[in-house]
Tab-separated table of C-alpha atoms in Angstrom:
chain	number	residue	atom	x	y	z
A	8	UNK	CA	0.035	-0.023	0.064
A	9	UNK	CA	1.473	3.329	-0.989
A	10	UNK	CA	1.921	5.727	1.921
A	11	UNK	CA	-0.154	8.895	1.505
A	12	UNK	CA	0.864	12.364	2.557
A	13	UNK	CA	-1.540	15.036	2.205
A	14	UNK	CA	-0.619	18.859	2.062
A	15	UNK	CA	-3.111	21.531	2.017
A	16	UNK	CA	-2.797	24.800	0.380
A	17	UNK	CA	-5.493	27.441	0.705
A	18	UNK	CA	-5.802	29.391	-2.440
A	19	UNK	CA	-7.891	32.210	-4.229
A	20	UNK	CA	-10.530	34.696	-3.392
A	21	UNK	CA	-13.041	32.234	-1.576
A	22	UNK	CA	-10.174	30.256	0.313
A	23	UNK	CA	-10.268	26.963	-1.510
A	24	UNK	CA	-8.513	24.086	-0.225
A	25	UNK	CA	-6.153	22.759	-2.821
A	26	UNK	CA	-4.484	19.360	-1.863
A	27	UNK	CA	-1.292	17.556	-2.729
A	28	UNK	CA	-1.805	13.867	-2.684
A	29	UNK	CA	1.827	12.706	-2.333
A	30	UNK	CA	3.161	9.105	-2.684
A	31	UNK	CA	5.631	9.338	0.292
A	32	UNK	CA	7.785	6.584	-1.483
A	33	UNK	CA	8.161	7.732	-4.942
A	34	UNK	CA	7.517	11.527	-4.294
A	35	UNK	CA	4.837	11.427	-7.018
A	36	UNK	CA	1.963	13.789	-6.403
A	37	UNK	CA	-1.587	14.288	-7.621
A	38	UNK	CA	-2.988	17.945	-7.284
A	39	UNK	CA	-6.546	18.106	-6.503
A	40	UNK	CA	-8.585	21.472	-7.206
A	41	UNK	CA	-5.817	24.059	-8.067
A	42	UNK	CA	-8.245	26.934	-8.209
A	43	UNK	CA	-5.593	29.761	-8.251
A	44	UNK	CA	-2.067	30.475	-7.486
A	45	UNK	CA	-0.708	28.054	-10.285
A	46	UNK	CA	2.819	29.696	-10.095
A	47	UNK	CA	3.233	29.279	-6.248
A	48	UNK	CA	2.018	25.734	-6.266
A	49	UNK	CA	4.484	24.917	-9.104
A	50	UNK	CA	7.255	26.475	-7.131
A	51	UNK	CA	6.138	24.299	-4.175
A	52	UNK	CA	6.205	21.200	-6.148
A	53	UNK	CA	9.750	22.157	-7.384
A	54	UNK	CA	10.815	23.015	-3.840
A	55	UNK	CA	9.800	19.525	-2.634
A	56	UNK	CA	11.183	17.827	-5.393
A	57	UNK	CA	7.920	16.099	-6.267
A	58	UNK	CA	6.998	14.620	-9.561
A	59	UNK	CA	3.402	15.607	-10.498
A	60	UNK	CA	1.360	13.016	-12.341
A	61	UNK	CA	-2.161	14.531	-12.839
A	62	UNK	CA	-4.582	17.201	-11.734
A	63	UNK	CA	-7.982	15.954	-10.381
A	64	UNK	CA	-10.903	18.368	-10.351
A	65	UNK	CA	-13.718	17.757	-7.932
A	66	UNK	CA	-15.807	20.129	-10.102
A	67	UNK	CA	-15.607	22.915	-12.456
A	68	UNK	CA	-16.223	26.099	-10.684
A	69	UNK	CA	-13.572	28.851	-11.021
A	70	UNK	CA	-12.323	28.607	-7.488
A	71	UNK	CA	-11.489	25.019	-7.719
A	72	UNK	CA	-10.506	24.554	-11.643
A	73	UNK	CA	-9.106	28.248	-12.169
A	74	UNK	CA	-5.538	27.418	-11.788
A	75	UNK	CA	-5.508	23.890	-13.307
A	76	UNK	CA	-4.671	24.734	-17.071
A	77	UNK	CA	-1.627	26.865	-15.918
A	78	UNK	CA	-0.378	24.542	-13.635
A	79	UNK	CA	-0.672	21.576	-16.121
A	80	UNK	CA	1.281	23.403	-18.552
A	81	UNK	CA	4.160	23.928	-16.037
A	82	UNK	CA	4.627	20.056	-15.993
A	83	UNK	CA	2.759	18.773	-19.078
A	84	UNK	CA	0.243	16.813	-17.149
A	85	UNK	CA	-3.301	16.059	-17.626
A	86	UNK	CA	-6.445	17.329	-16.010
A	87	UNK	CA	-9.021	14.681	-14.852
A	88	UNK	CA	-12.805	15.515	-14.252
A	89	UNK	CA	-16.078	13.725	-14.232
A	90	UNK	CA	-17.838	13.276	-17.484
A	91	UNK	CA	-20.926	15.096	-16.673
A	92	UNK	CA	-18.937	18.211	-15.783
A	93	UNK	CA	-17.891	19.223	-19.386
A	94	UNK	CA	-20.660	21.775	-19.659
A	95	UNK	CA	-19.662	23.515	-16.329
A	96	UNK	CA	-16.140	23.693	-17.408
A	97	UNK	CA	-17.023	25.054	-20.865
A	98	UNK	CA	-19.767	27.580	-19.862
A	99	UNK	CA	-18.755	30.767	-17.958
A	100	UNK	CA	-22.216	31.156	-16.514
A	101	UNK	CA	-21.873	27.732	-14.967
A	102	UNK	CA	-18.295	27.890	-13.910
A	103	UNK	CA	-18.958	31.343	-12.164
A	104	UNK	CA	-15.605	32.690	-13.536
A	105	UNK	CA	-17.475	36.032	-13.976
A	106	UNK	CA	-17.258	36.262	-10.107
A	107	UNK	CA	-13.475	37.378	-10.865
A	108	UNK	CA	-14.535	39.881	-13.494
A	109	UNK	CA	-13.572	37.878	-16.477
A	110	UNK	CA	-15.578	35.320	-18.294
A	111	UNK	CA	-13.539	32.032	-18.789
A	112	UNK	CA	-13.710	28.499	-20.011
A	113	UNK	CA	-11.737	25.580	-18.660
A	114	UNK	CA	-11.247	21.977	-19.717
A	115	UNK	CA	-10.196	18.568	-18.705
A	116	UNK	CA	-8.167	16.061	-20.775
A	117	UNK	CA	-9.700	13.036	-19.390
A	118	UNK	CA	-13.348	12.332	-18.338
A	119	UNK	CA	-14.130	9.976	-15.576
A	120	UNK	CA	-17.255	7.803	-15.237
A	121	UNK	CA	-19.152	7.182	-11.904
A	122	UNK	CA	-17.527	4.164	-9.990
A	123	UNK	CA	-14.695	4.252	-12.401
A	124	UNK	CA	-11.329	3.088	-10.765
A	125	UNK	CA	-8.062	4.437	-11.824
A	126	UNK	CA	-4.454	4.034	-10.635
A	127	UNK	CA	-2.418	7.165	-10.568
A	128	UNK	CA	0.946	7.758	-8.623
A	129	UNK	CA	0.661	4.508	-6.977
A	130	UNK	CA	-2.697	4.932	-5.690
A	131	UNK	CA	-5.934	3.120	-6.389
A	132	UNK	CA	-8.705	5.624	-6.690
A	133	UNK	CA	-12.421	5.113	-7.087
A	134	UNK	CA	-14.475	7.947	-8.559
A	135	UNK	CA	-17.930	8.881	-7.214
A	136	UNK	CA	-20.257	11.093	-9.364
A	137	UNK	CA	-21.818	13.261	-6.757
A	138	UNK	CA	-24.211	15.772	-8.302
A	139	UNK	CA	-25.959	18.568	-6.544
A	140	UNK	CA	-23.463	21.356	-6.087
A	141	UNK	CA	-22.872	20.982	-9.676
A	142	UNK	CA	-24.142	18.337	-12.318
A	143	UNK	CA	-20.799	16.677	-12.746
A	144	UNK	CA	-19.345	17.168	-9.201
A	145	UNK	CA	-17.302	14.044	-8.003
A	146	UNK	CA	-15.353	12.744	-5.049
A	147	UNK	CA	-12.206	10.692	-5.186
A	148	UNK	CA	-11.847	8.061	-2.849
A	149	UNK	CA	-8.601	6.385	-1.870
A	150	UNK	CA	-9.826	2.998	-0.346
A	151	UNK	CA	-6.425	1.850	0.892
A	152	UNK	CA	-5.562	4.915	2.507
A	153	UNK	CA	-9.108	5.447	4.079
A	154	UNK	CA	-9.402	9.059	2.564
A	155	UNK	CA	-11.838	10.826	0.313
A	156	UNK	CA	-11.428	14.240	-1.306
A	157	UNK	CA	-15.197	15.649	-1.390
A	158	UNK	CA	-14.759	19.043	-3.104
A	159	UNK	CA	-17.920	20.967	-2.411
A	160	UNK	CA	-20.149	18.020	-1.788
A	161	UNK	CA	-19.570	17.566	1.893
A	162	UNK	CA	-18.142	19.778	4.424
A	163	UNK	CA	-17.461	19.587	8.071
A	164	UNK	CA	-21.083	19.629	9.556
A	165	UNK	CA	-22.435	20.990	6.316
A	166	UNK	CA	-23.029	20.433	2.635
A	167	UNK	CA	-22.222	22.390	-0.511
A	168	UNK	CA	-24.272	25.124	-1.846
A	169	UNK	CA	-27.151	24.247	-4.244
A	170	UNK	CA	-28.199	27.809	-5.172
A	171	UNK	CA	-25.872	28.012	-8.118
A	172	UNK	CA	-27.168	27.212	-11.607
A	173	UNK	CA	-28.054	23.584	-12.085
A	174	UNK	CA	-27.664	22.979	-8.320
A	175	UNK	CA	-30.047	20.554	-6.584
A	176	UNK	CA	-30.390	20.380	-2.863
A	177	UNK	CA	-32.225	17.049	-3.211
A	178	UNK	CA	-29.379	15.472	-5.368
A	179	UNK	CA	-26.475	16.576	-2.985
A	180	UNK	CA	-28.341	14.883	-0.042
A	181	UNK	CA	-28.722	11.759	-2.038
A	182	UNK	CA	-25.327	11.853	-3.325
A	183	UNK	CA	-23.899	12.139	0.116
A	184	UNK	CA	-26.262	9.336	1.623
A	185	UNK	CA	-25.597	6.886	-1.316
A	186	UNK	CA	-21.974	7.490	-2.103
A	187	UNK	CA	-20.299	8.790	1.000
A	188	UNK	CA	-22.118	7.814	4.115
A	189	UNK	CA	-21.430	4.277	3.390
A	190	UNK	CA	-17.720	4.740	3.726
A	191	UNK	CA	-16.030	3.621	6.858
A	192	UNK	CA	-16.444	5.823	9.727
A	193	UNK	CA	-12.669	6.396	10.206
A	194	UNK	CA	-12.414	7.754	6.453
A	195	UNK	CA	-10.838	11.229	6.408
A	196	UNK	CA	-12.900	13.714	4.375
A	197	UNK	CA	-10.487	16.354	2.726
A	198	UNK	CA	-13.183	18.961	2.073
A	199	UNK	CA	-13.136	21.858	-0.668
A	200	UNK	CA	-13.220	24.594	2.016
A	201	UNK	CA	-12.722	24.926	5.664
A	202	UNK	CA	-11.905	22.134	8.173
A	203	UNK	CA	-11.370	18.537	7.219
A	204	UNK	CA	-13.541	15.848	8.882
A	205	UNK	CA	-14.311	12.069	9.017
A	206	UNK	CA	-17.336	10.241	7.679
A	207	UNK	CA	-18.083	9.054	11.201
A	208	UNK	CA	-18.295	12.600	12.559
A	209	UNK	CA	-20.579	13.739	9.596
A	210	UNK	CA	-22.818	10.695	10.021
A	211	UNK	CA	-23.334	11.704	13.650
A	212	UNK	CA	-23.386	15.450	13.700
A	213	UNK	CA	-23.920	16.818	10.341
A	214	UNK	CA	-27.523	18.483	10.637
A	215	UNK	CA	-28.341	18.411	6.883
A	216	UNK	CA	-28.018	14.586	6.918
């Protein structure tokens, strides 16, 4: 089992959690949700002598995807997202890039399917399609390391906003209950904003569930 080290970097105007999922044996790294500060993240990768393998997007909002293309160009790596999120990435009114004053489109190179299993940087990863915050939001579950990167689907004692275009309160609750709550209690949840948590904590204390 590959040893996982997670580093958290808070980036951008709405304090997004960007994560480095590092294989501590090989120093390969997956970058999750680089929403901004691509140059600084690239500098950190080089300082730590890490080898970036891929960028994983939990969804296509500007605060999670905004720095992905620039960071990918630094290292010639691919960007991954869930297959239903292409429209969000492609459409400024859906990716909310206008919040920063400029309408932008984003892209991914690889589109993943619900329950697809992939192997990257020595990690076995299961992809959960978790619509509600966006139509193609997803979570990345590392079963052998007992962690899940939940993006803006599940937060510490909260859930993601559903008042954005194509959001759905009913869908996000269903996504969490069907895809995330069945995970082991001890699973660490690395959220898209604010504090990390565990599945057991959310099952017991989250007032939305």
